[in-house]
XYZ file of C-alpha atoms in Angstrom:
318
model
C -0.041 0.145 -0.182
C 1.749 3.050 -0.782
C 1.734 5.845 2.036
C 0.154 9.420 1.287
C 1.056 12.421 2.492
C -2.336 14.898 3.093
C -2.066 18.372 1.218
C -2.335 21.929 3.228
C 0.182 20.342 6.703
C 0.978 23.290 8.465
C 4.099 24.417 8.689
C 6.314 24.141 11.547
C 7.622 27.298 12.285
C 6.666 29.492 15.060
C 4.907 32.961 14.176
C 6.826 35.787 15.152
C 5.196 38.429 18.003
C 4.110 40.545 15.900
C 1.702 37.737 13.736
C -1.955 38.684 13.220
C -4.524 36.165 13.612
C -6.897 34.778 10.694
C -9.715 33.377 8.872
C -9.791 32.360 5.621
C -12.786 33.549 4.010
C -11.859 33.491 0.179
C -9.289 32.008 -1.925
C -8.766 31.723 -5.100
C -4.827 29.906 -6.817
C -2.262 31.826 -5.215
C -4.652 34.136 -3.283
C -6.379 34.729 0.289
C -8.722 37.175 1.447
C -8.111 36.574 5.323
C -11.089 38.349 7.474
C -9.629 39.456 11.095
C -11.040 39.093 14.196
C -12.459 43.040 14.005
C -13.925 42.189 11.052
C -11.768 43.731 8.124
C -10.930 42.070 5.446
C -6.497 41.239 4.326
C -5.863 39.973 1.074
C -2.687 37.489 1.867
C -0.152 35.310 -0.203
C 1.618 32.089 0.591
C 5.119 32.749 1.596
C 7.068 31.054 -0.791
C 5.391 28.459 -3.423
C 2.850 26.862 -2.540
C -0.343 27.364 -1.788
C -1.985 24.826 1.280
C -4.047 26.622 2.703
C -8.178 25.739 2.455
C -11.089 28.299 2.949
C -12.366 28.408 6.982
C -8.511 27.615 7.938
C -6.913 30.589 10.217
C -4.056 31.616 10.045
C -1.716 33.845 10.495
C -0.462 36.380 8.619
C 2.419 39.138 9.399
C 1.125 42.065 7.446
C 3.973 43.162 4.080
C 1.464 46.515 3.732
C -1.804 48.323 4.533
C -3.582 45.747 2.771
C -1.756 42.762 2.236
C 0.076 40.656 4.228
C 1.772 36.849 4.514
C 1.090 34.072 5.990
C 2.401 32.386 7.959
C 1.444 29.613 8.945
C -2.061 27.820 10.257
C -3.804 26.871 12.845
C -4.383 22.906 13.618
C -7.087 21.199 11.817
C -9.767 19.355 12.759
C -10.312 18.508 8.981
C -9.180 19.199 5.252
C -11.960 17.952 2.849
C -11.177 17.761 -1.210
C -10.995 15.836 -3.993
C -7.938 14.978 -5.326
C -7.413 12.519 -9.016
C -3.215 11.324 -9.933
C -2.131 14.345 -10.525
C -3.181 17.228 -8.231
C -5.305 17.978 -5.429
C -8.390 20.523 -4.785
C -8.606 22.014 -1.409
C -11.906 22.528 -0.537
C -12.075 23.843 2.410
C -10.673 22.835 6.286
C -13.046 22.530 9.861
C -16.447 21.949 8.990
C -19.128 20.150 10.566
C -21.647 19.706 7.919
C -21.001 18.117 4.338
C -24.289 19.515 1.968
C -24.328 17.839 -1.504
C -26.997 20.406 -3.463
C -28.992 17.092 -5.705
C -31.404 18.371 -8.123
C -34.365 16.422 -9.908
C -33.514 18.700 -13.312
C -31.103 18.295 -15.032
C -30.722 14.682 -13.435
C -27.715 14.199 -11.054
C -24.723 12.206 -11.209
C -24.596 9.433 -8.714
C -21.354 8.467 -9.034
C -20.560 12.635 -7.611
C -23.400 11.706 -5.146
C -20.990 8.873 -2.941
C -18.271 10.015 -3.655
C -19.088 12.392 -1.658
C -20.592 10.967 0.963
C -17.877 8.882 1.210
C -15.472 12.086 1.730
C -17.628 13.578 4.582
C -17.701 9.440 5.596
C -13.912 8.533 6.012
C -14.228 12.741 7.743
C -16.524 12.141 10.576
C -17.854 15.240 9.221
C -21.613 14.604 8.657
C -22.817 14.559 5.467
C -27.181 16.176 4.481
C -28.130 15.665 0.539
C -30.515 18.060 -0.207
C -32.478 17.661 -3.298
C -33.690 20.425 -4.615
C -36.111 21.204 -7.646
C -39.725 19.719 -6.157
C -41.481 21.971 -7.528
C -40.566 20.130 -11.014
C -43.148 16.660 -10.523
C -42.622 15.320 -13.420
C -39.018 13.777 -12.403
C -39.657 14.378 -8.971
C -41.043 10.197 -8.340
C -37.508 8.624 -10.214
C -35.009 11.395 -7.422
C -36.993 9.185 -4.423
C -36.417 6.359 -5.964
C -32.924 6.378 -6.662
C -32.215 8.497 -2.900
C -34.223 5.715 -1.400
C -31.008 3.978 -1.132
C -29.710 6.182 0.869
C -32.866 6.565 3.064
C -32.167 3.212 3.518
C -28.350 3.757 4.772
C -29.915 6.291 7.643
C -28.936 9.819 5.449
C -30.861 12.617 5.926
C -32.210 13.254 2.344
C -33.966 16.870 2.348
C -36.651 17.499 -0.004
C -36.960 21.213 -1.547
C -37.999 24.293 -4.022
C -35.066 27.340 -2.921
C -36.996 29.135 -6.005
C -41.019 28.141 -5.109
C -41.398 27.645 -1.623
C -38.492 29.578 -0.179
C -40.509 29.794 3.262
C -39.933 26.315 3.616
C -36.680 25.418 2.760
C -35.324 27.750 5.318
C -37.559 26.124 7.895
C -36.073 22.871 6.155
C -32.430 24.147 6.145
C -32.406 26.843 9.340
C -32.185 24.031 12.255
C -29.406 21.440 10.241
C -27.790 24.819 9.966
C -27.394 27.205 12.945
C -25.178 27.084 14.745
C -22.791 24.708 11.897
C -19.472 25.163 9.654
C -20.877 23.962 6.561
C -19.986 23.553 2.365
C -22.423 23.287 0.177
C -21.120 21.256 -3.066
C -22.730 19.218 -6.343
C -23.126 19.649 -10.305
C -23.616 22.842 -12.089
C -27.357 23.505 -12.412
C -28.679 21.476 -9.621
C -29.218 25.795 -7.363
C -26.578 25.742 -5.692
C -26.554 29.384 -6.290
C -30.449 30.467 -5.394
C -29.948 27.951 -3.114
C -27.717 31.143 -1.509
C -28.911 33.552 -1.869
C -32.164 32.395 -0.507
C -29.884 32.002 2.986
C -27.947 34.768 2.194
C -29.403 37.951 2.362
C -27.136 40.206 0.151
C -25.472 37.189 -0.992
C -24.603 39.097 -4.936
C -22.959 42.107 -3.478
C -20.909 40.568 -0.871
C -19.771 38.902 -3.683
C -18.851 41.422 -5.871
C -17.313 43.163 -2.322
C -15.394 39.980 -1.573
C -14.141 39.386 -5.707
C -12.680 43.230 -5.430
C -11.496 42.347 -2.448
C -9.627 39.217 -3.862
C -8.190 41.109 -6.636
C -10.438 37.735 -8.823
C -11.741 40.136 -10.849
C -14.402 38.140 -13.520
C -14.139 35.170 -11.710
C -16.699 36.190 -9.550
C -17.970 32.488 -10.105
C -14.875 29.988 -9.526
C -14.019 30.366 -6.456
C -14.403 29.550 -2.747
C -15.632 32.063 -0.254
C -17.539 31.909 3.436
C -20.080 33.784 4.125
C -21.197 34.324 8.022
C -25.060 33.218 9.046
C -27.185 36.788 9.379
C -27.567 37.510 12.678
C -31.604 36.329 13.275
C -31.098 33.658 13.486
C -29.162 33.839 16.517
C -27.333 30.827 16.361
C -23.860 31.537 14.307
C -23.103 29.111 12.012
C -20.784 29.747 9.049
C -21.943 28.631 5.521
C -19.170 27.826 2.560
C -20.091 28.121 -1.813
C -17.534 26.255 -4.079
C -17.619 26.513 -7.253
C -19.230 23.414 -9.355
C -18.613 20.231 -10.707
C -18.707 17.719 -12.562
C -15.729 15.083 -10.269
C -15.336 13.914 -7.310
C -10.989 12.224 -6.854
C -10.662 10.459 -4.018
C -7.266 9.243 -4.546
C -5.603 10.043 -1.705
C -8.046 7.693 0.967
C -6.670 4.835 1.970
C -8.754 1.348 1.559
C -9.114 0.252 4.660
C -9.979 4.424 4.548
C -12.290 3.239 1.806
C -13.600 -0.101 4.223
C -14.537 2.694 6.748
C -15.934 5.006 4.533
C -18.807 2.427 4.054
C -21.855 2.702 6.719
C -22.761 -0.686 5.138
C -19.633 -2.497 5.200
C -18.887 -2.159 8.503
C -19.775 -4.388 10.488
C -19.404 -7.309 8.269
C -15.882 -6.786 8.307
C -15.679 -8.162 11.455
C -16.910 -11.533 9.853
C -14.216 -11.901 6.624
C -12.207 -14.977 6.418
C -9.015 -13.273 6.409
C -7.364 -10.027 7.567
C -6.325 -8.444 4.511
C -9.640 -9.011 3.366
C -9.666 -6.190 0.104
C -13.274 -6.995 -0.148
C -13.021 -7.220 -4.058
C -13.183 -10.706 -4.938
C -11.199 -13.367 -1.830
C -13.208 -16.517 0.186
C -15.491 -15.764 3.163
C -15.644 -12.417 2.780
C -17.750 -10.613 4.932
C -18.867 -7.742 2.195
C -19.733 -9.871 -0.507
C -21.493 -13.288 1.145
C -23.692 -9.283 1.769
C -23.790 -8.966 -1.141
C -24.938 -11.478 -2.212
C -28.079 -12.090 0.627
C -28.761 -8.023 -1.041
C -27.385 -7.006 2.241
C -25.570 -4.536 0.049
C -26.613 -3.229 -2.818
C -24.150 -4.214 -5.754
C -24.083 0.003 -7.346
C -22.373 0.496 -4.050
C -20.035 -2.444 -4.073
C -19.135 -1.330 -7.847
C -18.106 2.187 -6.186
C -16.103 0.995 -3.726
C -14.263 -2.057 -6.514
C -13.490 1.742 -8.174
C -12.731 3.652 -5.546
C -10.217 1.309 -5.313
C -9.193 0.965 -8.591
C -8.221 4.430 -8.414
C -6.654 5.226 -4.746
C -3.971 2.131 -6.574
C -3.388 4.387 -9.142
C 0.541 4.807 -9.633
C 1.332 8.299 -10.254
C 3.445 9.571 -14.345
C 6.619 10.304 -13.848
């Protein structure tokens, strides 16, 4: 098994006495926007060539000028959500409590992407919440519900909302899950994530433009990750991180041991395997494969596991 290094390890050098501390609320390339405790925003850059900070990180910075600074260190993280392929990693967010996976009745959602997002959350011990949007488009709602029944049966919470047609009902459903927590919105393009964000964060368009100007990302206002504080009227605090839509969710950084435990239906069967190093692919006496034969584990979930195992064992081209 290949050892894999997690990206974004915090620098070990101690911060100078004059360093400031703040939270990264937006990231675009090597540009970070750091919010200081007094609410002011500081445009910052990493020290050196590597860019290994994520939105949600609490960082130490040194001011280089009145409105620019240098990131000198990262405080210990609770977690770091990211996706990866054979060549690179894409940091999504740090220090989060919950992943909101936004799907829609139309256009049809990718079940592969859903499964991967759930595995990523499970591997980090982060609570996943599936949000099925556009339920007012009733023609394809039964099909979407049928596809999601498997995940309900696995114990995942699935909320059905219509961010555009049923605003008050949507807020009422989401508020108990978001208040007081740090959450990230992820999903494919076209799922209505922007509409949902506009509903949850009043004046989000203006705030996004402000962040874009401060971050100096110009026209790329839809391609950077950013953090918003939930409305004060909610009373319980909480943060919501918005990420750009994507079509792939690579998990090349997860080992086989991490993968087998990231499928909740696998976990009770792991002790039933005949061999301690069973890979749950074709080994005799495998508890997972026996459960599939009995109809206790969905074959498509095992197919996803097998694909992820294949990916995590791919050698990085030299």
